[in-house]
Short mmCIF file of C-alpha atoms in Angstrom, two decimals:
data_model
loop_
_atom_site.label_atom_id
_atom_site.label_comp_id
_atom_site.label_asym_id
_atom_site.label_seq_id
_atom_site.Cartn_x
_atom_site.Cartn_y
_atom_site.Cartn_z
CA UNK U 1 12.95 -62.97 -56.97
CA UNK U 2 16.44 -62.18 -58.26
CA UNK U 3 14.95 -59.46 -60.47
CA UNK U 4 12.84 -58.01 -57.65
CA UNK U 5 15.07 -58.43 -54.62
CA UNK U 6 13.77 -55.54 -52.53
CA UNK U 7 11.47 -55.03 -49.57
CA UNK U 8 8.74 -53.28 -51.53
CA UNK U 9 8.30 -56.27 -53.84
CA UNK U 10 8.58 -58.69 -50.91
CA UNK U 11 5.87 -56.93 -48.94
CA UNK U 12 3.53 -57.08 -51.94
CA UNK U 13 4.25 -60.77 -52.54
CA UNK U 14 4.76 -62.19 -49.05
CA UNK U 15 1.40 -63.96 -49.00
CA UNK U 16 2.23 -65.58 -52.34
CA UNK U 17 5.56 -66.76 -50.89
CA UNK U 18 3.70 -68.32 -47.96
CA UNK U 19 1.20 -70.09 -50.20
CA UNK U 20 3.47 -71.19 -53.04
CA UNK U 21 6.82 -71.72 -51.30
CA UNK U 22 6.68 -71.91 -47.51
CA UNK U 23 3.64 -74.10 -46.96
CA UNK U 24 4.56 -76.73 -49.60
CA UNK U 25 8.10 -76.81 -48.19
CA UNK U 26 6.77 -77.37 -44.67
CA UNK U 27 4.49 -80.15 -45.95
CA UNK U 28 7.51 -81.79 -47.61
CA UNK U 29 9.51 -81.57 -44.37
CA UNK U 30 6.66 -83.08 -42.36
CA UNK U 31 6.24 -85.97 -44.80
CA UNK U 32 10.00 -86.58 -45.08
CA UNK U 33 10.53 -87.13 -41.35
CA UNK U 34 9.60 -90.83 -41.19
CA UNK U 35 11.91 -91.57 -44.13
CA UNK U 36 14.79 -89.81 -42.38
CA UNK U 37 14.51 -91.98 -39.26
CA UNK U 38 15.35 -95.02 -41.40
CA UNK U 39 18.86 -93.59 -41.72
CA UNK U 40 19.22 -92.34 -38.15
CA UNK U 41 16.83 -91.41 -35.33
CA UNK U 42 19.06 -88.43 -34.46
CA UNK U 43 18.25 -86.19 -37.42
CA UNK U 44 15.14 -84.08 -37.28
CA UNK U 45 12.57 -82.99 -39.83
CA UNK U 46 11.16 -79.97 -38.03
CA UNK U 47 8.17 -78.38 -39.78
CA UNK U 48 7.97 -75.28 -37.58
CA UNK U 49 7.65 -71.99 -39.44
CA UNK U 50 10.54 -70.46 -37.48
CA UNK U 51 13.54 -72.31 -36.06
CA UNK U 52 12.86 -75.57 -37.86
CA UNK U 53 14.28 -77.31 -40.92
CA UNK U 54 13.15 -74.61 -43.35
CA UNK U 55 15.74 -71.87 -43.54
CA UNK U 56 14.61 -68.26 -43.36
CA UNK U 57 14.21 -66.33 -46.64
CA UNK U 58 16.11 -63.29 -45.37
CA UNK U 59 19.83 -63.05 -46.04
CA UNK U 60 22.37 -62.18 -43.35
CA UNK U 61 24.04 -59.18 -44.98
CA UNK U 62 26.11 -58.00 -42.03
CA UNK U 63 29.44 -59.21 -43.40
CA UNK U 64 28.63 -59.32 -47.10
CA UNK U 65 29.25 -56.79 -49.85
CA UNK U 66 26.02 -58.04 -51.44
CA UNK U 67 23.26 -56.23 -49.55
CA UNK U 68 20.29 -57.72 -51.37
CA UNK U 69 17.90 -58.65 -48.57
CA UNK U 70 16.38 -61.95 -49.70
CA UNK U 71 17.61 -65.36 -50.77
CA UNK U 72 16.76 -66.62 -54.25
CA UNK U 73 16.60 -70.24 -53.10
CA UNK U 74 14.76 -72.42 -50.63
CA UNK U 75 17.06 -74.14 -48.12
CA UNK U 76 16.04 -77.12 -46.00
CA UNK U 77 18.34 -78.66 -43.41
CA UNK U 78 17.59 -81.85 -41.53
CA UNK U 79 20.13 -81.34 -38.76
CA UNK U 80 21.31 -83.49 -35.88
CA UNK U 81 19.09 -83.17 -32.83
CA UNK U 82 22.10 -82.02 -30.78
CA UNK U 83 22.67 -79.04 -33.10
CA UNK U 84 21.10 -75.61 -32.99
CA UNK U 85 22.03 -74.10 -36.36
CA UNK U 86 23.37 -74.76 -39.86
CA UNK U 87 26.81 -75.62 -38.47
CA UNK U 88 25.46 -78.91 -37.04
CA UNK U 89 25.85 -82.20 -38.92
CA UNK U 90 22.94 -82.62 -41.27
CA UNK U 91 21.33 -83.43 -44.57
CA UNK U 92 20.59 -80.43 -46.80
CA UNK U 93 18.40 -79.62 -49.79
CA UNK U 94 18.88 -76.48 -51.89
CA UNK U 95 16.09 -75.55 -54.31
CA UNK U 96 16.79 -72.92 -56.95
CA UNK U 97 15.95 -72.89 -60.67
CA UNK U 98 18.75 -74.64 -62.61
CA UNK U 99 20.86 -74.85 -59.44
CA UNK U 100 19.28 -77.48 -57.20
CA UNK U 101 21.54 -79.72 -55.14
CA UNK U 102 21.63 -81.93 -52.07
CA UNK U 103 24.29 -81.81 -49.40
CA UNK U 104 25.46 -83.82 -46.40
CA UNK U 105 27.95 -83.31 -43.61
CA UNK U 106 29.03 -80.37 -41.51
CA UNK U 107 29.47 -76.86 -42.91
CA UNK U 108 32.06 -74.51 -41.37
CA UNK U 109 32.31 -76.11 -37.92
CA UNK U 110 34.00 -74.14 -35.17
CA UNK U 111 37.78 -74.55 -35.03
CA UNK U 112 37.88 -77.04 -32.11
CA UNK U 113 35.18 -79.15 -33.79
CA UNK U 114 36.98 -79.11 -37.14
CA UNK U 115 40.17 -80.18 -35.36
CA UNK U 116 38.37 -83.24 -33.91
CA UNK U 117 37.17 -84.27 -37.37
CA UNK U 118 40.66 -83.85 -38.82
CA UNK U 119 42.04 -85.88 -35.92
CA UNK U 120 39.62 -88.68 -36.71
CA UNK U 121 40.64 -88.65 -40.39
CA UNK U 122 44.30 -88.60 -39.39
CA UNK U 123 43.93 -91.49 -36.94
CA UNK U 124 41.56 -93.66 -38.97
CA UNK U 125 42.40 -93.38 -42.68
CA UNK U 126 40.81 -96.75 -43.44
CA UNK U 127 37.54 -95.67 -41.84
CA UNK U 128 37.61 -92.39 -43.78
CA UNK U 129 38.36 -94.28 -46.97
CA UNK U 130 35.42 -96.59 -46.40
CA UNK U 131 33.13 -93.64 -45.67
CA UNK U 132 34.14 -91.43 -48.60
CA UNK U 133 36.00 -93.31 -51.34
CA UNK U 134 33.78 -96.29 -52.10
CA UNK U 135 31.65 -96.39 -55.24
CA UNK U 136 28.38 -96.42 -53.28
CA UNK U 137 29.33 -92.96 -52.03
CA UNK U 138 31.24 -91.48 -54.95
CA UNK U 139 28.66 -92.49 -57.54
CA UNK U 140 26.34 -89.96 -55.89
CA UNK U 141 28.43 -87.58 -53.79
CA UNK U 142 31.49 -85.38 -54.29
CA UNK U 143 33.59 -83.81 -51.54
CA UNK U 144 35.81 -81.71 -53.80
CA UNK U 145 36.07 -78.13 -52.53
CA UNK U 146 37.31 -74.83 -53.89
CA UNK U 147 40.67 -73.52 -52.71
CA UNK U 148 39.03 -70.78 -50.68
CA UNK U 149 37.23 -73.52 -48.71
CA UNK U 150 40.49 -75.26 -47.76
CA UNK U 151 43.48 -74.44 -45.59
CA UNK U 152 46.69 -73.62 -47.43
CA UNK U 153 48.56 -76.40 -45.64
CA UNK U 154 47.85 -79.49 -43.58
CA UNK U 155 47.85 -78.33 -39.93
CA UNK U 156 51.22 -79.06 -38.36
CA UNK U 157 49.83 -81.43 -35.71
CA UNK U 158 48.78 -83.93 -38.39
CA UNK U 159 50.70 -86.28 -40.66
CA UNK U 160 51.95 -84.16 -43.55
CA UNK U 161 52.24 -87.29 -45.73
CA UNK U 162 48.82 -88.60 -44.82
CA UNK U 163 47.11 -90.49 -47.69
CA UNK U 164 44.19 -88.06 -47.40
CA UNK U 165 46.20 -84.91 -46.73
CA UNK U 166 43.91 -82.81 -48.93
CA UNK U 167 40.93 -83.83 -46.81
CA UNK U 168 42.81 -82.72 -43.69
CA UNK U 169 42.88 -79.22 -45.23
CA UNK U 170 39.10 -78.93 -45.54
CA UNK U 171 37.30 -76.17 -43.64
CA UNK U 172 33.89 -77.79 -44.19
CA UNK U 173 33.30 -81.53 -44.11
CA UNK U 174 30.55 -81.73 -46.67
CA UNK U 175 29.62 -83.58 -49.83
CA UNK U 176 27.29 -82.41 -52.56
CA UNK U 177 25.23 -83.80 -55.41
CA UNK U 178 23.43 -81.91 -58.17
CA UNK U 179 19.76 -82.72 -58.75
CA UNK U 180 17.77 -81.64 -61.77
CA UNK U 181 14.71 -79.41 -61.67
CA UNK U 182 12.81 -82.24 -63.34
CA UNK U 183 13.70 -84.65 -60.53
CA UNK U 184 12.68 -82.15 -57.85
CA UNK U 185 9.29 -81.70 -59.53
CA UNK U 186 8.70 -85.45 -59.97
CA UNK U 187 6.34 -87.50 -57.81
CA UNK U 188 9.17 -89.81 -56.72
CA UNK U 189 11.57 -87.11 -55.58
CA UNK U 190 11.28 -87.89 -51.86
CA UNK U 191 12.14 -91.54 -52.55
CA UNK U 192 15.16 -90.59 -54.66
CA UNK U 193 16.35 -88.05 -52.10
CA UNK U 194 16.26 -90.45 -49.17
CA UNK U 195 18.12 -93.00 -51.31
CA UNK U 196 20.82 -90.40 -51.94
CA UNK U 197 21.05 -89.51 -48.26
CA UNK U 198 21.25 -93.22 -47.37
CA UNK U 199 24.38 -93.56 -49.50
CA UNK U 200 26.03 -90.91 -47.33
CA UNK U 201 25.23 -92.64 -44.03
CA UNK U 202 28.78 -93.85 -43.35
CA UNK U 203 30.17 -90.39 -44.13
CA UNK U 204 27.72 -88.70 -41.75
CA UNK U 205 28.27 -91.37 -39.10
CA UNK U 206 32.05 -90.85 -39.30
CA UNK U 207 31.63 -87.12 -38.65
CA UNK U 208 29.20 -87.69 -35.78
CA UNK U 209 31.52 -90.19 -34.13
CA UNK U 210 34.48 -87.84 -34.53
CA UNK U 211 32.74 -85.09 -32.56
CA UNK U 212 31.10 -87.35 -29.97
CA UNK U 213 27.55 -87.39 -31.28
CA UNK U 214 25.36 -90.49 -31.63
CA UNK U 215 24.35 -91.68 -35.05
#
């Protein structure tokens, strides 16, 4: 797709996309739902073609210098049932050759929501430590972020000497884990993926509690 990222090619190959990519992805989402409820009943595996867990193949190019129209990956988000878009708390799967990864947490929340999460980290450092610094979490997940994904300084309303000051600077409250193409293609991938998500349960629960959502 990266070599043929144009509408002409897409129109000629749309049926192949539906057969080879969309329908298998929707089957995976449907089958994954019961596993997800073992972590929390509040995260949905929605196998609708539009508006569900499978993200659309078209890129939003309105504010991007890159005007190529289509994504080169498959994105699946199992988001909180109180959320309406990718900015809700959720579990995420990114499928792309040699660049597959899983993600958890909340990506680019609105400013008031981000402030509530920072407030929770500020007020409950021991709870944040338990959710993000233990081996059960860090052996699978990483919350390190690039400088362009963090604030330059800890916001003034929070403890400037907080033990997790760098986490108070985060714009997104997410963790990621690389997965190999071989694992994605294996028969036990769904079992491995839910095990990975399970190890992030305390992290996701902390975020949900901070913003007043049930977990």
